[in-house]
CSV table of C-alpha atoms in Angstrom, one decimal:
chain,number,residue,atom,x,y,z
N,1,UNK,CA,-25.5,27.8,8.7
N,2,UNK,CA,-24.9,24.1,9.9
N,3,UNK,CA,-21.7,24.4,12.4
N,4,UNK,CA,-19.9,21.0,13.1
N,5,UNK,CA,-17.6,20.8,15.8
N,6,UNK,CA,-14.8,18.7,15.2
N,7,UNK,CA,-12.1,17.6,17.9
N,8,UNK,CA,-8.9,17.0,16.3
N,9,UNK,CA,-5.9,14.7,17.5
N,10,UNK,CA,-2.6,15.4,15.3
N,11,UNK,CA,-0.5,12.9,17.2
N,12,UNK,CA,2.7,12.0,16.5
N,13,UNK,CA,5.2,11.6,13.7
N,14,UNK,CA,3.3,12.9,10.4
N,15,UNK,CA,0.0,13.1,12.1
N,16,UNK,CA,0.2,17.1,12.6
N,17,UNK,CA,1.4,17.4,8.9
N,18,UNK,CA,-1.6,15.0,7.3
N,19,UNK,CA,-4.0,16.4,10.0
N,20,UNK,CA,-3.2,19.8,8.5
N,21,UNK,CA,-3.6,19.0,5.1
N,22,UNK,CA,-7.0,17.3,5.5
N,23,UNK,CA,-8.2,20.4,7.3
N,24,UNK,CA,-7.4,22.5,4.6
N,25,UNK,CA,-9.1,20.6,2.3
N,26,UNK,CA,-11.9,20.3,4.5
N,27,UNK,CA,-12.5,23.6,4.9
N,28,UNK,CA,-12.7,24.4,1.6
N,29,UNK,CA,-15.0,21.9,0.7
N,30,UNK,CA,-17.2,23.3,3.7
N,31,UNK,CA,-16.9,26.6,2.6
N,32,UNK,CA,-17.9,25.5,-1.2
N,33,UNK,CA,-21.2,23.6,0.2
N,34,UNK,CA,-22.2,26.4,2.9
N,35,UNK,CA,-21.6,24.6,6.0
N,36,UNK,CA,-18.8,25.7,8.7
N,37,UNK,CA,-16.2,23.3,10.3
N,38,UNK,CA,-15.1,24.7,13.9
N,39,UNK,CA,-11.9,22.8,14.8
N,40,UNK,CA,-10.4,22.2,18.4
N,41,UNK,CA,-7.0,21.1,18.4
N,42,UNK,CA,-5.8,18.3,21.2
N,43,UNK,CA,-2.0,17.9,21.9
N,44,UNK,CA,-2.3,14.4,23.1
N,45,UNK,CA,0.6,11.8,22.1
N,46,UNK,CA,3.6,10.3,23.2
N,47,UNK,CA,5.2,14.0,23.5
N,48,UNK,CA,2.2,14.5,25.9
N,49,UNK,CA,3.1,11.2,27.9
N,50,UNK,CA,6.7,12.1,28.3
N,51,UNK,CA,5.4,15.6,29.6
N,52,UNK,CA,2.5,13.8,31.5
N,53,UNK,CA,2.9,10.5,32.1
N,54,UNK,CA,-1.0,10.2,30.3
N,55,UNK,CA,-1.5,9.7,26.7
N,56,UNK,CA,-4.2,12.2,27.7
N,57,UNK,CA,-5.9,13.7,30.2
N,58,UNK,CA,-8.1,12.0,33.0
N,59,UNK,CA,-11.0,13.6,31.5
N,60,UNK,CA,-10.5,13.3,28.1
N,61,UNK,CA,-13.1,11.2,27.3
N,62,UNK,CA,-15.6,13.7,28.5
N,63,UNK,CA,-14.2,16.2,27.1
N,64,UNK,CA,-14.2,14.6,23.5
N,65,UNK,CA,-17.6,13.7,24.1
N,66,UNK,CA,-19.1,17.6,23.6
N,67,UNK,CA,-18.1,17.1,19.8
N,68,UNK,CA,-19.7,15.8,16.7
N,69,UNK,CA,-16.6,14.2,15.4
N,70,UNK,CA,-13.1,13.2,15.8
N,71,UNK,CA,-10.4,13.6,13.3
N,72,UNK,CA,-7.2,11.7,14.2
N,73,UNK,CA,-3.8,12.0,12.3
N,74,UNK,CA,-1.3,9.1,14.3
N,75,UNK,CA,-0.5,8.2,17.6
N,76,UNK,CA,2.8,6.3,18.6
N,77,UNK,CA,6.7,6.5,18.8
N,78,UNK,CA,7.9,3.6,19.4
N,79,UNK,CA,11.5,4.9,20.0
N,80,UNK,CA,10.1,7.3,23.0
N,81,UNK,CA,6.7,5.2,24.1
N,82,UNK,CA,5.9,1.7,24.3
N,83,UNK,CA,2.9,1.0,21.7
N,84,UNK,CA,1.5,-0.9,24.5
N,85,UNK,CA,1.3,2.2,26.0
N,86,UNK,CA,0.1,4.5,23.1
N,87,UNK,CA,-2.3,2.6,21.6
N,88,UNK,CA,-4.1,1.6,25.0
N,89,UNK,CA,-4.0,5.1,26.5
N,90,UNK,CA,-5.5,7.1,23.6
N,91,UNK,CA,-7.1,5.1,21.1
N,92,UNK,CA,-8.5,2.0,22.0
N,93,UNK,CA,-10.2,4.0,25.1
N,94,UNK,CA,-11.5,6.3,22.6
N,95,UNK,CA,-13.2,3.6,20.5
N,96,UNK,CA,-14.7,1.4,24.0
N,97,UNK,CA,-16.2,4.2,25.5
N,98,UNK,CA,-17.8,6.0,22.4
N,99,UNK,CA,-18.7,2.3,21.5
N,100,UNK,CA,-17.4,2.9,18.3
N,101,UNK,CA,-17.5,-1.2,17.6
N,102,UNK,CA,-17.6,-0.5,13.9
N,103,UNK,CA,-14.4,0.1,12.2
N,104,UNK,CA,-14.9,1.0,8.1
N,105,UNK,CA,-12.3,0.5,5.7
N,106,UNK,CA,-12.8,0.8,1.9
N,107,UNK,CA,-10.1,-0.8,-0.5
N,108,UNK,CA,-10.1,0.5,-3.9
N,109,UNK,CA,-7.6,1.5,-6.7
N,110,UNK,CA,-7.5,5.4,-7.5
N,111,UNK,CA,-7.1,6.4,-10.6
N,112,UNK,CA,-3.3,6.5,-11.6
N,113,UNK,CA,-2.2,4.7,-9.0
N,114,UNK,CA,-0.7,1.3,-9.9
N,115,UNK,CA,-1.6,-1.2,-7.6
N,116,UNK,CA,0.7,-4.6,-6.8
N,117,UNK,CA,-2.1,-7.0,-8.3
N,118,UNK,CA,-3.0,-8.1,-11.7
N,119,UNK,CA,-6.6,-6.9,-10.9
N,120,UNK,CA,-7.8,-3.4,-10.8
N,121,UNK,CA,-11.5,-3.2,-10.9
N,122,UNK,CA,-12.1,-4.1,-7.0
N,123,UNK,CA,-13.9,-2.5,-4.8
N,124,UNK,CA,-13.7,-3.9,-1.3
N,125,UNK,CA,-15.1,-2.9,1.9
N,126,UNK,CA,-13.7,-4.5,5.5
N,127,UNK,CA,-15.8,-4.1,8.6
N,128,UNK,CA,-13.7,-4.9,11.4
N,129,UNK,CA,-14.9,-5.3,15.4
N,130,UNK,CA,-13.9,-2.6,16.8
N,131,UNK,CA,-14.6,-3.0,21.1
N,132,UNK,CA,-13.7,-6.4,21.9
N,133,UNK,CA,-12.7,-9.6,20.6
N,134,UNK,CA,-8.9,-10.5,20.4
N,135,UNK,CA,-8.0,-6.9,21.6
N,136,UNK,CA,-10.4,-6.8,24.6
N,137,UNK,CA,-7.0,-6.1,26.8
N,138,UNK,CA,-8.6,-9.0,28.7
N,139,UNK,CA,-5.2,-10.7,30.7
N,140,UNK,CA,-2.1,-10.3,32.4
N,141,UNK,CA,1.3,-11.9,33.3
N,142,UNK,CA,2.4,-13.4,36.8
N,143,UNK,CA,6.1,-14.5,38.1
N,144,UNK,CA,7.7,-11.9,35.7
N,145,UNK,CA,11.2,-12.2,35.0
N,146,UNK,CA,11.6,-15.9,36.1
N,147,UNK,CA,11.9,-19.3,34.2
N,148,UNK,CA,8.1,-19.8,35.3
N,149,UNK,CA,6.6,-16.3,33.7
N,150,UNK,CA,2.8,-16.9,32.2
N,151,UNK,CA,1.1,-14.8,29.8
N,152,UNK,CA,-2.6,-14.9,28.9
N,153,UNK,CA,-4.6,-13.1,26.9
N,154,UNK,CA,-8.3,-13.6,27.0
N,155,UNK,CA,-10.8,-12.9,23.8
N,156,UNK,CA,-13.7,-11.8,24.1
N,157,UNK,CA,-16.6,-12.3,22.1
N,158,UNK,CA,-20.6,-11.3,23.2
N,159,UNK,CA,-23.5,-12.2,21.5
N,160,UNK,CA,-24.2,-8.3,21.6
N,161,UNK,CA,-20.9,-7.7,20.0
N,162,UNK,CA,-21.0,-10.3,17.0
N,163,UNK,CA,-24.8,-10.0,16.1
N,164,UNK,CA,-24.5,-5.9,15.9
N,165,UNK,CA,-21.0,-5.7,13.9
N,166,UNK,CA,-22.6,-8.7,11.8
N,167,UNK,CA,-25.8,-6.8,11.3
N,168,UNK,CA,-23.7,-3.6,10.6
N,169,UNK,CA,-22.2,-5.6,7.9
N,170,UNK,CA,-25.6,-7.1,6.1
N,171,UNK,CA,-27.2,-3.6,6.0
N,172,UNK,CA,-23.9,-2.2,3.9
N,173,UNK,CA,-23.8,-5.4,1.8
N,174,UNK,CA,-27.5,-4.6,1.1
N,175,UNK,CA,-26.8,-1.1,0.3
N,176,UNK,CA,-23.8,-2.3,-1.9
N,177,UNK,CA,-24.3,-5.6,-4.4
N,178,UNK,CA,-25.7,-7.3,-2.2
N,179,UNK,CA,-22.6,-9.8,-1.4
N,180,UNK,CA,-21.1,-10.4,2.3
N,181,UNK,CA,-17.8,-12.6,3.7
N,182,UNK,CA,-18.3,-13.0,7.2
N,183,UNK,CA,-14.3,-14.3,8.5
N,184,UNK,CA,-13.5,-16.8,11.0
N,185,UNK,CA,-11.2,-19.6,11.7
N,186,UNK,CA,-13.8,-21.9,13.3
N,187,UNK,CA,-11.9,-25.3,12.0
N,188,UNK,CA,-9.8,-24.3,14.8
N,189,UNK,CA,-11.4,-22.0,17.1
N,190,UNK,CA,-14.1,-24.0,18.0
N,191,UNK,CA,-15.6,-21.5,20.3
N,192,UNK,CA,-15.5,-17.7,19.8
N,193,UNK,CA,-15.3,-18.6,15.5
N,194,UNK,CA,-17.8,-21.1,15.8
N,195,UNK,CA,-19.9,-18.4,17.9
N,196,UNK,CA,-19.3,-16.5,15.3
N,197,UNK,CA,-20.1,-18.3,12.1
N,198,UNK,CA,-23.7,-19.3,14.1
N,199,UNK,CA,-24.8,-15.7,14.5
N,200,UNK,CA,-24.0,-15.1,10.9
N,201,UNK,CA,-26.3,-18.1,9.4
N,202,UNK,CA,-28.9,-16.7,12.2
N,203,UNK,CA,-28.9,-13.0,10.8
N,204,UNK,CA,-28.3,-14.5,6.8
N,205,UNK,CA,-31.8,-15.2,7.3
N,206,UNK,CA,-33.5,-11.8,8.1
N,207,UNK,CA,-31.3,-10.5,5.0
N,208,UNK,CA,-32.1,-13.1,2.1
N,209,UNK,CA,-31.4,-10.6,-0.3
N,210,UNK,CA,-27.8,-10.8,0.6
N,211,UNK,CA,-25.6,-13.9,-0.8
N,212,UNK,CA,-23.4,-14.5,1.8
N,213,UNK,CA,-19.9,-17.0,2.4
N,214,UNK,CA,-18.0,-18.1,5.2
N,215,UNK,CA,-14.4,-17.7,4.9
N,216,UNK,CA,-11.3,-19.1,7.0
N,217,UNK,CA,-9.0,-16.3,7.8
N,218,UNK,CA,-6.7,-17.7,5.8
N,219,UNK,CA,-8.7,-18.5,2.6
N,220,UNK,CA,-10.1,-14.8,2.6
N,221,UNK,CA,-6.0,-13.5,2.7
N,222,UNK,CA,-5.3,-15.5,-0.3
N,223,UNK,CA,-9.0,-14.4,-1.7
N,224,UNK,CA,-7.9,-10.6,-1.7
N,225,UNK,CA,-4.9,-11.1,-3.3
N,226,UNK,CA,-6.0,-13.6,-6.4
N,227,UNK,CA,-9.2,-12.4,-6.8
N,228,UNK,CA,-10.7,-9.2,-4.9
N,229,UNK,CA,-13.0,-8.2,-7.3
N,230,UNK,CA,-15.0,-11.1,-6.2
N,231,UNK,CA,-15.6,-9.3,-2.7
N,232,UNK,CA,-18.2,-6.5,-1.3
N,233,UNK,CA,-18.3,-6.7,1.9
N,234,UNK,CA,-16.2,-8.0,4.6
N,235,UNK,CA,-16.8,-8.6,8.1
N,236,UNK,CA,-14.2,-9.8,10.4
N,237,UNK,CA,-13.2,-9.7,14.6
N,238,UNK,CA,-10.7,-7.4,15.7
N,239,UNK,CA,-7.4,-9.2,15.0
N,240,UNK,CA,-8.5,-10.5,11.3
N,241,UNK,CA,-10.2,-7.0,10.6
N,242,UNK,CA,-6.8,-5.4,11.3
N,243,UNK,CA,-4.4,-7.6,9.4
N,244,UNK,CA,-6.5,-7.9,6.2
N,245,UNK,CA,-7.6,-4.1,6.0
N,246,UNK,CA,-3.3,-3.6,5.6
N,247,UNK,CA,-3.4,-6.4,3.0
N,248,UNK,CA,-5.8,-4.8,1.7
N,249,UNK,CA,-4.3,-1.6,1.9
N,250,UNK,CA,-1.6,-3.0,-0.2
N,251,UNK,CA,-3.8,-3.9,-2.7
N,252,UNK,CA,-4.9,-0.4,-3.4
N,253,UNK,CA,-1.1,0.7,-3.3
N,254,UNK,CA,0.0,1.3,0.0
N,255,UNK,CA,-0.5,2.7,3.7
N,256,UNK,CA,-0.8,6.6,2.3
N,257,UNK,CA,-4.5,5.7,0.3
N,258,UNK,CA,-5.9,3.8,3.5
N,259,UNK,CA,-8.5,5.7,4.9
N,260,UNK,CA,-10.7,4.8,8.1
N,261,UNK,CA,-14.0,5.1,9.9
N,262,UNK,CA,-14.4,4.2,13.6
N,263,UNK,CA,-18.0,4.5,14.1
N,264,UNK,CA,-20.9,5.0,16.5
N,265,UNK,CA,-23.6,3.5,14.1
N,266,UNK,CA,-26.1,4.8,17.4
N,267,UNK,CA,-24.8,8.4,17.2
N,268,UNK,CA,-25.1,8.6,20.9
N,269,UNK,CA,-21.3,9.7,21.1
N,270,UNK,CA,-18.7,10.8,18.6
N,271,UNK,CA,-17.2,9.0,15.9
N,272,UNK,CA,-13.7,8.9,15.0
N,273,UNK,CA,-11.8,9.1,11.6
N,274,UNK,CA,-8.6,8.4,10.9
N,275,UNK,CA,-5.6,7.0,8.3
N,276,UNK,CA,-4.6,3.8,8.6
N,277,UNK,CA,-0.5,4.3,8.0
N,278,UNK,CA,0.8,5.0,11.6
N,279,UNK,CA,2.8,7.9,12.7
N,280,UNK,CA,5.9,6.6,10.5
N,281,UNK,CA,8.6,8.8,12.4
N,282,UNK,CA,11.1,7.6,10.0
N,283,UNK,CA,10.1,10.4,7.4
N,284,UNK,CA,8.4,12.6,10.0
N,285,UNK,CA,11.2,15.1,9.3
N,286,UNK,CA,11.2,15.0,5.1
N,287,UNK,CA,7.8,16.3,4.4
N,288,UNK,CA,7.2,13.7,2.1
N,289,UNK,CA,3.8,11.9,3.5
N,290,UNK,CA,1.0,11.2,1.6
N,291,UNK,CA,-2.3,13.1,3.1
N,292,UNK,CA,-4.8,11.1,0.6
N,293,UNK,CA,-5.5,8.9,3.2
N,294,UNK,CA,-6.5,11.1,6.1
N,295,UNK,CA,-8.1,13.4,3.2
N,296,UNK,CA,-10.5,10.8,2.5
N,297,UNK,CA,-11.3,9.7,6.3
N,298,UNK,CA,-12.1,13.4,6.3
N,299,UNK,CA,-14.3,12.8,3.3
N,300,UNK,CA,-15.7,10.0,5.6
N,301,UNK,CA,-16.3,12.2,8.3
N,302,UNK,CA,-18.4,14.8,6.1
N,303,UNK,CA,-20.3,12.1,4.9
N,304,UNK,CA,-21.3,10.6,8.3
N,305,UNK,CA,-21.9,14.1,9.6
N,306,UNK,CA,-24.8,14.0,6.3
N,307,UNK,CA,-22.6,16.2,4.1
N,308,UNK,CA,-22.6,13.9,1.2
N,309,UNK,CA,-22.3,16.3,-1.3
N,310,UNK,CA,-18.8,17.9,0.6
N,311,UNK,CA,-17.9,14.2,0.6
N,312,UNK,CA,-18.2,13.7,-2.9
N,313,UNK,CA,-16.5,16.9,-4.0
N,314,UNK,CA,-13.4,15.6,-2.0
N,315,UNK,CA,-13.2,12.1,-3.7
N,316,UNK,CA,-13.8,13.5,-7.2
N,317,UNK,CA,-11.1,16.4,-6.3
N,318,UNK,CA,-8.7,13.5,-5.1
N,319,UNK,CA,-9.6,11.2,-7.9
N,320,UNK,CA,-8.3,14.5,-10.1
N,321,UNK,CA,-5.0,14.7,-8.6
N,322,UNK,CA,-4.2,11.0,-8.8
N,323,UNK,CA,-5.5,10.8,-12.2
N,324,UNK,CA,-2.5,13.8,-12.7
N,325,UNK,CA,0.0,11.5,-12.1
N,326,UNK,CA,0.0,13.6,-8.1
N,327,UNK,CA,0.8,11.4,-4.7
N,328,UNK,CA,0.7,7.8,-6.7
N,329,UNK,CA,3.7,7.1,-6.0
N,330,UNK,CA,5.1,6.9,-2.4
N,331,UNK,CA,7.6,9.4,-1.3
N,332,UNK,CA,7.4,11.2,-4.8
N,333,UNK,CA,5.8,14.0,-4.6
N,334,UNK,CA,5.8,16.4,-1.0
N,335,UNK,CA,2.6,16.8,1.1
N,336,UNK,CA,2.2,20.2,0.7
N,337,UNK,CA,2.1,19.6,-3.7
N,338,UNK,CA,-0.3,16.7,-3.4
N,339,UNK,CA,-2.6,19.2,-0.7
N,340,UNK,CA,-2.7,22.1,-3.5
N,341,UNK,CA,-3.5,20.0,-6.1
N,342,UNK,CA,-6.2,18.7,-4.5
N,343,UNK,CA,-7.2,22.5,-3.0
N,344,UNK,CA,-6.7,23.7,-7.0
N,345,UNK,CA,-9.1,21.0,-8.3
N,346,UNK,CA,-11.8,21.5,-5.2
């Protein structure tokens, strides 16, 4: 029997009640398709910092490195822990030094749930930079405190970087129909976008089965809202990727459907899954959070670890509840209802 090992992260706020929810499911669905999950929980978060003063262990990289996956429910508390602090001590040192550089995000309506746009029938999905760009932590601040305080932060954009998130993007828009967006805002960044848009005429050619279009930031937000169902796949930097994958989480009908894939398209190191909604400590306590979203970056997870069939048994099982009228709605119905329906139709 295929094992996986799987390191999982619960984090903070909701992350330990979605993380548990997915696992469940995940179970079962390994269980049904003859292939064993093994689980090793991590208690690293901003309860872990206060304890610590680390948002994890000085060898937690290595030690996350031994696994075939990573399954991560939310890390911050802004009350207790700076994000600053969070974010950079946990997960962005996850994704650099497992050179996850491609983060996957798919933006689609599921049955029965109603979304905020006229248009239903999309099917969108966002590739984002994941390792450098406008969050290369490239900076710092000098004469603090005084009238004369500076801040810089530095992008950073290699030819190594673009080209391979670029080429990431052409190989899924060939697998899809065949469309790709590439993102910028070269009218006025005229040297990291304009970088950018070059590499992306440069690799159109080696893909001339793919139609491809050059967006402005700004265009492509107004593009996902008016008409999304024009869109396959889009490839952005860091900063862009982030704020139109929550657009576009919107779209589909909020934070609690928006899965995510940090990935290691060389397999040389793990990959990382993970919902896009945040530790939302404001109804950490109520019991009310939607799991769909970690459910299906757990479905995400099988399929990346080749268990497409485990995958596909989730979505469809997902797909049931929300057609049921089960997690549409935000705040509606508890996690541990939507979890059993899902369970009872698995």
């Amino acid at each position: 029997m295929t094992t996986h090992r799987i390191a999982l992260i619960p984090g903070d706020g909701i992350g330990p009640q979605v993380i548990a929810a997915a696992w469940a499911v995940l179970q079962k669905a390994a269980d049904k398709a003859g292939f064993k999950l093994l689980g090793t929980e991590f208690p690293w978060s901003c309860a872990f910092y206060k304890e610590t003063g680390s948002m994890m262990p000085a060898d937690g990289i290595e030690t996350l490195r031994g696994f075939d996956a990573i399954l991560l429910g939310a890390v911050g508390w802004p009350a207790e822990v700076p994000d600053s602090v969070s974010l950079h001590g946990l997960l962005l040192p996850i994704r650099k030094a497992f050179v996850q550089y491609a983060n996957i995000r798919p933006h689609r309506l599921l049955p029965g749930v109603q979304g905020p746009l006229k248009a239903e029938r999309f099917d969108i999905l966002c590739i984002r930079e994941n390792t450098e760009g406008e969050y290369s932590g490239a900076g710092g601040r000098v004469h603090q405190g005084t009238a004369d305080e500076v801040a810089v932060e530095t992008s950073i954009f290699t030819r190594t970087g673009v080209e391979r998130i670029l080429r990431f993007g052409f190989e899924q828009a060939r697998a899809r129909r065949g469309k790709l967006a590439s993102v910028t805002k070269s009218n006025a960044q005229k040297y990291s976008m304009v970088f950018w848009d070059e590499i992306t005429r440069h690799l159109a050619s080696e893909y001339p089965e793919v139609e491809v279009t050059s967006y402005h930031i700004d265009a492509m937000a107004a593009r996902m809202v008016m008409a999304p169902e024009t869109l396959d796949v889009v490839v952005a930097s860091n900063l862009f990727g982030d704020i139109l994958t929550d657009l576009g989480a919107a779209t589909q009908g909020g934070l609690g459907f928006a899965a995510s894939a940090n990935i290691n398209p060389a397999r040389d190191a793990p990959s990382m899954f993970e919902p896009v909604h945040g530790s939302a400590p404001d109804i950490a306590h109520l019991g009310i959070a939607n799991p769909i979203a970690t459910i299906w970056s757990g479905a995400m997870m099988l399929e990346h670890l080749g268990e497409k069939n485990a995958a596909d048994a989730i979505m469809a099982a997902v797909e049931q509840a929300t057609t049921s009228g089960i997690g549409t709605v935000p705040g509606k119905d508890k996690t541990e209802a939507i979890t059993a329906a899902i369970l009872a139709a698995l």
